[in-house]
mmCIF file of C-alpha atoms in Angstrom:
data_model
loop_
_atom_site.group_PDB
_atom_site.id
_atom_site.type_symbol
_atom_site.label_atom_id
_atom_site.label_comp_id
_atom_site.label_asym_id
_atom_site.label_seq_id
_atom_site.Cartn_x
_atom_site.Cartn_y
_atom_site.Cartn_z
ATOM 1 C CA UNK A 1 -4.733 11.636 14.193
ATOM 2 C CA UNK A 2 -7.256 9.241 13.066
ATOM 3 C CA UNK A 3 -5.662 5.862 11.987
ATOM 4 C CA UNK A 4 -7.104 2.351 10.492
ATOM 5 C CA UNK A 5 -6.998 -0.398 12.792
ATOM 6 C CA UNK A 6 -7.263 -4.059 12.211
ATOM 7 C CA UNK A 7 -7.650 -6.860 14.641
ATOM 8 C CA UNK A 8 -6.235 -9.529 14.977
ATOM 9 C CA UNK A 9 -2.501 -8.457 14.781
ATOM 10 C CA UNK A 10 -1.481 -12.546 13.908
ATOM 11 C CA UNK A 11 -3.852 -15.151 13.224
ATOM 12 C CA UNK A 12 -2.241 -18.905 13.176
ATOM 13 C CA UNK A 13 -4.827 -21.431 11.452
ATOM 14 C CA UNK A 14 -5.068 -24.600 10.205
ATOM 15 C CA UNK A 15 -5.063 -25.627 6.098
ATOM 16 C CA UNK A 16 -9.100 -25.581 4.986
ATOM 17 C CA UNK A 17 -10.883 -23.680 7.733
ATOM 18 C CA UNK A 18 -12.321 -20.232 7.720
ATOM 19 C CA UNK A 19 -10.686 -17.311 8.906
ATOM 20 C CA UNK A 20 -12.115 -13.370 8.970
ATOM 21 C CA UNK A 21 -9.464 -10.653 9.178
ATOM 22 C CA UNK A 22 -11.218 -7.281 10.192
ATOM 23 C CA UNK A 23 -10.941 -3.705 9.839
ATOM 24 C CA UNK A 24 -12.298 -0.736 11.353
ATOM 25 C CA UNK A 25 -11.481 2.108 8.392
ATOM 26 C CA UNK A 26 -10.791 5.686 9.201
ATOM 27 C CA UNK A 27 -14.411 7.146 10.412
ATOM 28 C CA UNK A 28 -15.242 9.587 7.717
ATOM 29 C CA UNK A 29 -13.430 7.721 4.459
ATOM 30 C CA UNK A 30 -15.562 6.022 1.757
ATOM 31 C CA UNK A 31 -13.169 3.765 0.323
ATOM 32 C CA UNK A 32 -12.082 0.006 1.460
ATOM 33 C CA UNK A 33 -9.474 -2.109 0.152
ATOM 34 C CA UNK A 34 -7.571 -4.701 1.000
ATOM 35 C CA UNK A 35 -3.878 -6.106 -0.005
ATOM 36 C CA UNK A 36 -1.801 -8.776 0.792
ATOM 37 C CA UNK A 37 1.894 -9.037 0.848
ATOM 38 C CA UNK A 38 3.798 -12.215 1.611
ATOM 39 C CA UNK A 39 6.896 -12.475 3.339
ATOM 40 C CA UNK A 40 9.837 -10.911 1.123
ATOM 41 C CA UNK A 41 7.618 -9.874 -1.960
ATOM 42 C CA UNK A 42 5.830 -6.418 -2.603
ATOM 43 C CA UNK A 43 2.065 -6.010 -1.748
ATOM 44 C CA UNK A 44 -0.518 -6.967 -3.877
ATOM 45 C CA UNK A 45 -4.130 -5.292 -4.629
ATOM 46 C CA UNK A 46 -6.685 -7.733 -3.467
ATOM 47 C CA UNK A 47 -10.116 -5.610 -3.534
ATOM 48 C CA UNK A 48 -11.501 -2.241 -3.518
ATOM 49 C CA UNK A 49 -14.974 -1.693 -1.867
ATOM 50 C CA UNK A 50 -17.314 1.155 -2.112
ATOM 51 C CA UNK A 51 -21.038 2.127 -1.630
ATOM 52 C CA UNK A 52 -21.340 -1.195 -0.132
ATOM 53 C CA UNK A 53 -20.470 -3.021 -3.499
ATOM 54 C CA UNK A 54 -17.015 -4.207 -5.140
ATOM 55 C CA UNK A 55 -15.624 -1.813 -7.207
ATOM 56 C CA UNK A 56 -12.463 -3.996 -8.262
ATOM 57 C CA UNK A 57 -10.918 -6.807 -7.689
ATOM 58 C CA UNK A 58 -7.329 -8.479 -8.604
ATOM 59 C CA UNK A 59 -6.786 -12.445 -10.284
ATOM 60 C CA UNK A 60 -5.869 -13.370 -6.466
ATOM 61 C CA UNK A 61 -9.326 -12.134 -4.862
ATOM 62 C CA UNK A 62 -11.413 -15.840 -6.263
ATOM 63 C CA UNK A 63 -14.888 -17.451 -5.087
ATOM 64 C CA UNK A 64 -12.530 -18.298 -1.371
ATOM 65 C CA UNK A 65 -12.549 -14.636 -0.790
ATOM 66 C CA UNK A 66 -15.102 -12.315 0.297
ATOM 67 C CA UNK A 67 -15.547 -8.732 1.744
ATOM 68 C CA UNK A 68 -18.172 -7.612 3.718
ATOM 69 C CA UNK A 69 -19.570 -4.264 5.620
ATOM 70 C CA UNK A 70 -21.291 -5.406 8.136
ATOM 71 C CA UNK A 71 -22.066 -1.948 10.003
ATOM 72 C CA UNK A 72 -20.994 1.204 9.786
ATOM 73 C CA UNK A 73 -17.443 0.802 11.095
ATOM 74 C CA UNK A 74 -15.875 -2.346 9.872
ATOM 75 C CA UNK A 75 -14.744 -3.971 6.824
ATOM 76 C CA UNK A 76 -14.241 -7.907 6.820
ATOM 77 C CA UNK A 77 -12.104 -9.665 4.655
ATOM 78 C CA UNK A 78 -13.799 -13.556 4.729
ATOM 79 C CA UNK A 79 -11.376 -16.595 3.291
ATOM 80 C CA UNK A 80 -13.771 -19.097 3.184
ATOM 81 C CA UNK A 81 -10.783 -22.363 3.215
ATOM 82 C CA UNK A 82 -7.270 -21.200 3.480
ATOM 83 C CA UNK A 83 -4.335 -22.836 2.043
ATOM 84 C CA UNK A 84 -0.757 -22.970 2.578
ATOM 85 C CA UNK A 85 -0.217 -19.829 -0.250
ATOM 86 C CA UNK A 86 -2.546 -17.975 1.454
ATOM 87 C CA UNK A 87 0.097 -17.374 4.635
ATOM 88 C CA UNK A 88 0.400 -13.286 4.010
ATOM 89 C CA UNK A 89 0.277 -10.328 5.741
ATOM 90 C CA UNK A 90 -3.054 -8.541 4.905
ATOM 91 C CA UNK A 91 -3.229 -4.929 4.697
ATOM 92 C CA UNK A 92 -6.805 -3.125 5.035
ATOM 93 C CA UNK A 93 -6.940 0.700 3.710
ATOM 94 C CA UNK A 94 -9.081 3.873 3.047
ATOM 95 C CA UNK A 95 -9.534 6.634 1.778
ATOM 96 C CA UNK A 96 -11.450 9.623 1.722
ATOM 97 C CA UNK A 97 -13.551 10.825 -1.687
ATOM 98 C CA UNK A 98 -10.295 12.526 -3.377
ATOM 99 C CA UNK A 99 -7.833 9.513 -4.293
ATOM 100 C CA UNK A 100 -5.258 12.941 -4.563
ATOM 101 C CA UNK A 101 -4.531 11.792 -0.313
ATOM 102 C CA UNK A 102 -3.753 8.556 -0.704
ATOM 103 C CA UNK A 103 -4.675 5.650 0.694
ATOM 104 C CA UNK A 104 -4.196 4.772 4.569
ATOM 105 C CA UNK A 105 -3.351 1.581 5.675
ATOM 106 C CA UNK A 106 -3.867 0.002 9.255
ATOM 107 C CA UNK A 107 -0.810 -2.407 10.896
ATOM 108 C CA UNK A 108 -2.177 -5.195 8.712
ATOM 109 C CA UNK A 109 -2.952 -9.099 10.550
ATOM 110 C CA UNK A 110 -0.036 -11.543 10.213
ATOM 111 C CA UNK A 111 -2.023 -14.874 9.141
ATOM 112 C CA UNK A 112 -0.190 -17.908 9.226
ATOM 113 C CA UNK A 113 -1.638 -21.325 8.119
ATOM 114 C CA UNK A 114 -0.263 -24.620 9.236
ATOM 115 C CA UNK B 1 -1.877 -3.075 -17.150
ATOM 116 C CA UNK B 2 0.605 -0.636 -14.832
ATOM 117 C CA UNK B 3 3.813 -1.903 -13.789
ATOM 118 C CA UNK B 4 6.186 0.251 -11.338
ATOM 119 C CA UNK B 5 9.995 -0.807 -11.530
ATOM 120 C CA UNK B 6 12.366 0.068 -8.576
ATOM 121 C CA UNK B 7 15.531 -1.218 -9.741
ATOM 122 C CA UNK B 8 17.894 -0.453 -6.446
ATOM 123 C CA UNK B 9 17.017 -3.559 -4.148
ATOM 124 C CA UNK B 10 19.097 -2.243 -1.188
ATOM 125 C CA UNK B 11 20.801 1.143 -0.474
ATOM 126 C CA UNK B 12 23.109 2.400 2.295
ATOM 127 C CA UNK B 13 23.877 5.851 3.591
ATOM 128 C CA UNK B 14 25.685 7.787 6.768
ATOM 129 C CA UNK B 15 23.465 9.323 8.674
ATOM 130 C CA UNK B 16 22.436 13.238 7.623
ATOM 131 C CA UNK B 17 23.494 12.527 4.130
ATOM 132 C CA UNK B 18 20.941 12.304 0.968
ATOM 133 C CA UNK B 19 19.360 10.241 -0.667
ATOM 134 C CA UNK B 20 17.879 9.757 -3.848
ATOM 135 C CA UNK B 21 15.566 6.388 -4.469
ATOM 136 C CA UNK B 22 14.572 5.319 -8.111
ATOM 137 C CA UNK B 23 11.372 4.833 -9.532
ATOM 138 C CA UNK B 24 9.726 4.531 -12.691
ATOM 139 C CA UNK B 25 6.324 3.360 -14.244
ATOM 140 C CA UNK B 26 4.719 2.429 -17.219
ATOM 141 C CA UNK B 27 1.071 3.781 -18.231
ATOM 142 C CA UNK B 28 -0.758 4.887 -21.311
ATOM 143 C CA UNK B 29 -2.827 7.115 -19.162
ATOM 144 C CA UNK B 30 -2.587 10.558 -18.659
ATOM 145 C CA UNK B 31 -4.302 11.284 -15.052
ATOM 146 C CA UNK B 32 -2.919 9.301 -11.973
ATOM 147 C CA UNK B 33 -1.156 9.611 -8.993
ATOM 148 C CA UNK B 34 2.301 8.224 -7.548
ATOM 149 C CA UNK B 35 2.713 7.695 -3.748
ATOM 150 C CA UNK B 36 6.152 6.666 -1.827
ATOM 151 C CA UNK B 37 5.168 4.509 0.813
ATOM 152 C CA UNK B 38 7.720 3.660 3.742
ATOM 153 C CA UNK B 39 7.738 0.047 5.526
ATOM 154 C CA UNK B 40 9.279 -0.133 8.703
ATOM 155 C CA UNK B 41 10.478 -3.115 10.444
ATOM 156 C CA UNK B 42 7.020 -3.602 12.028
ATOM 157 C CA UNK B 43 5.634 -4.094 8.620
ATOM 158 C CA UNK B 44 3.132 -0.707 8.665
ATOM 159 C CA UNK B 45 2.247 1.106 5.585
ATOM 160 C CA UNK B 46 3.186 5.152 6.279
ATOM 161 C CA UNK B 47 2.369 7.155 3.413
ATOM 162 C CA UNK B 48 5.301 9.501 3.060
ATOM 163 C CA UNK B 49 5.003 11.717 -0.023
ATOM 164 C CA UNK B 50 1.992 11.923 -3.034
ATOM 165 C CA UNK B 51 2.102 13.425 -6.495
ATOM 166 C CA UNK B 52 -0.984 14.373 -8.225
ATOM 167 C CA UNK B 53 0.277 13.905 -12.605
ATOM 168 C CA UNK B 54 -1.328 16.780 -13.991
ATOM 169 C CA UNK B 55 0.889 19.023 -11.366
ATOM 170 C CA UNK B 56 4.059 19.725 -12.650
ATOM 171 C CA UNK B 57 5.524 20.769 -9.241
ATOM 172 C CA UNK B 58 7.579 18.348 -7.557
ATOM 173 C CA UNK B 59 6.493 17.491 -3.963
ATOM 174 C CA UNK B 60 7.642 18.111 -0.961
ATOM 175 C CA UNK B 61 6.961 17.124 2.421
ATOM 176 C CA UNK B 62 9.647 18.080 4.996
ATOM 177 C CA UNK B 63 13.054 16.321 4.619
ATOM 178 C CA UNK B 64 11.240 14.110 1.689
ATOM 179 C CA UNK B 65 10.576 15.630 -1.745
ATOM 180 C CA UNK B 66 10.448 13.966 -5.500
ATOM 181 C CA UNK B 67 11.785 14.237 -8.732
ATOM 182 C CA UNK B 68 8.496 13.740 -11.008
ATOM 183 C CA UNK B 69 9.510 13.631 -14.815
ATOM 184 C CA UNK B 70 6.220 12.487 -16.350
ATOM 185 C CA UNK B 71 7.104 12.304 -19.848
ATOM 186 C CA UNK B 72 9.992 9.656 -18.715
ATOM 187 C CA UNK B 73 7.577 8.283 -16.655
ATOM 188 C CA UNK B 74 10.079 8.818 -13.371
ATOM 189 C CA UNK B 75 9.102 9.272 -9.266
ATOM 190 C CA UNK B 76 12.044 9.664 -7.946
ATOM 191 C CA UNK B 77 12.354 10.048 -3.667
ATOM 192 C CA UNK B 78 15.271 12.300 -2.450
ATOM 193 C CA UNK B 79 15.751 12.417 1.370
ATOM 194 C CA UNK B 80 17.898 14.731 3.302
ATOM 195 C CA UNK B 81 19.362 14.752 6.318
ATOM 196 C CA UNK B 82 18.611 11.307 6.424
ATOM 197 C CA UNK B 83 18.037 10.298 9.827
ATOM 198 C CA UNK B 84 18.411 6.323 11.499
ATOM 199 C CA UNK B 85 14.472 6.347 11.522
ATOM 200 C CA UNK B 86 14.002 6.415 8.054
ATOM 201 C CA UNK B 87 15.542 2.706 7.803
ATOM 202 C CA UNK B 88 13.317 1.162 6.277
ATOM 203 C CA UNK B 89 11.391 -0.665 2.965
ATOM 204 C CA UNK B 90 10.318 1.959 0.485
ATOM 205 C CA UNK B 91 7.554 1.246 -1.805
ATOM 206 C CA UNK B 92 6.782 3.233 -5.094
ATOM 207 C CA UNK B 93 3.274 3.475 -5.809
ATOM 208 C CA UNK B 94 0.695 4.200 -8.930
ATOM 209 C CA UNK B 95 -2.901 4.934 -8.394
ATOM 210 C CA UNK B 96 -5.226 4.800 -11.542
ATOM 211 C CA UNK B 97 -8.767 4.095 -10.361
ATOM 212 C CA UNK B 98 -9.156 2.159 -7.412
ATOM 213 C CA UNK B 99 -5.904 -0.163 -7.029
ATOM 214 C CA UNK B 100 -2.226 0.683 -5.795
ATOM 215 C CA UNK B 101 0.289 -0.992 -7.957
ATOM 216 C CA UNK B 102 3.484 -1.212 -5.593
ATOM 217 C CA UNK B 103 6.562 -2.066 -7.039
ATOM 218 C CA UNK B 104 9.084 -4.348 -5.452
ATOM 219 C CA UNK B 105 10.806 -1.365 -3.431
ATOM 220 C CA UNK B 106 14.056 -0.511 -1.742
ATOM 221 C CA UNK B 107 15.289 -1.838 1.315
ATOM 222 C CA UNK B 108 17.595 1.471 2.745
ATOM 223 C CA UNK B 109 19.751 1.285 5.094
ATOM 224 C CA UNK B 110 20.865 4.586 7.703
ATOM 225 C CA UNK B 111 24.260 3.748 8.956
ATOM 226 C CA UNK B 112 24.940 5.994 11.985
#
């Protein structure tokens, strides 16, 4: 069964530098997002993405964050200066055209910043 | 703005009983769908069960089915024969346009 993967499974980085969180959606689905949940709390919409543009994005997605498509298989999620708050697990998902299926998520990427 | 309210924090139950987990929502919109997503201890999403709002027939996918009242706004999740693998976080979700809104889910609890 075709799945969403997302590499890598942790990332551990330090408070201001860059860090890109990546995504390889499910082959034949049209629709990105991602979410974030930290530890202990429910998850939270970051951004959806589709025909190669933004179609919406939460409070928490600001100028730090960006998404990107950079071929046909993967979808980036760019955080341009991390800080402490941003520690999270971050979800990637897709779906297919009718938002009836759901959305599928991949294993997420543990990021920790120090 | 959405909001999705699980009010049970934690729940407990022997093994191959049921289980019924609590959800309700808040929207002034008439077309939408409600998921029940299950989160493991290895933190993965698994979509377990979806309702479409303009069906009025409950779900049901194998051991999992819902309770979908939409004019109390309601989603419950009843599980039977619940089995040690379905320990686990449960989210509620609501889909209007593009965005999940989760709610703060339901840590349950198998006891064998």
């Amino acid at each position: 069964e075709p799945e969403v993967t997302q590499t890598p499974s942790h990332q551990v980085t330090q408070m201001g530098q860059e860090v890109i969180l990546r995504c390889v959606p499910i082959s034949n689905h049209l629709y990105f997002y991602w979410y974030r949940q930290i530890l202990g709390q429910k998850v939270e919409f970051l951004v959806s993405f589709y025909n190669n543009e933004i179609s919406e994005k939460s409070e928490i997605f600001d100028d730090q964050f960006s998404v990107e498509r950079p071929d046909g298989s993967n979808f980036t999620l760019k955080i341009r200066s991390t800080k402490l708050e941003d520690s999270a697990m971050y979800f990637c998902a897709s779906r297919g055209l009718a938002g009836v299926h759901g959305q599928y998520f991949g294993p997420g990427t543990r990021l920790t910043v120090l | 703005a959405q909001t999705v309210t699980q009010s049970q924090p934690e729940m407990s139950v022997q093994e191959a009983e049921t289980v019924t987990l609590s959800c309700t929502y808040d929207t002034s919109e008439n077309n939408y769908y409600l998921f029940w997503y299950k989160q493991p201890p290895s933190r993965q999403m698994i979509l377990v069960i979806r309702q479409e709002a303009y069906k009025q027939q409950n779900a049901t996918e194998n051991r999992f089915s819902v309770n979908f009242q939409k004019a109390a706004k309601s989603f419950s999740l009843k599980i039977s024969d619940s089995q040690l693998g379905d320990t686990a976080m449960y989210f509620c979700a609501f889909a209007l346009n593009e965005k999940l809104t989760f709610g703060t889910g339901t840590r349950l609890t198998i006891i064998p």
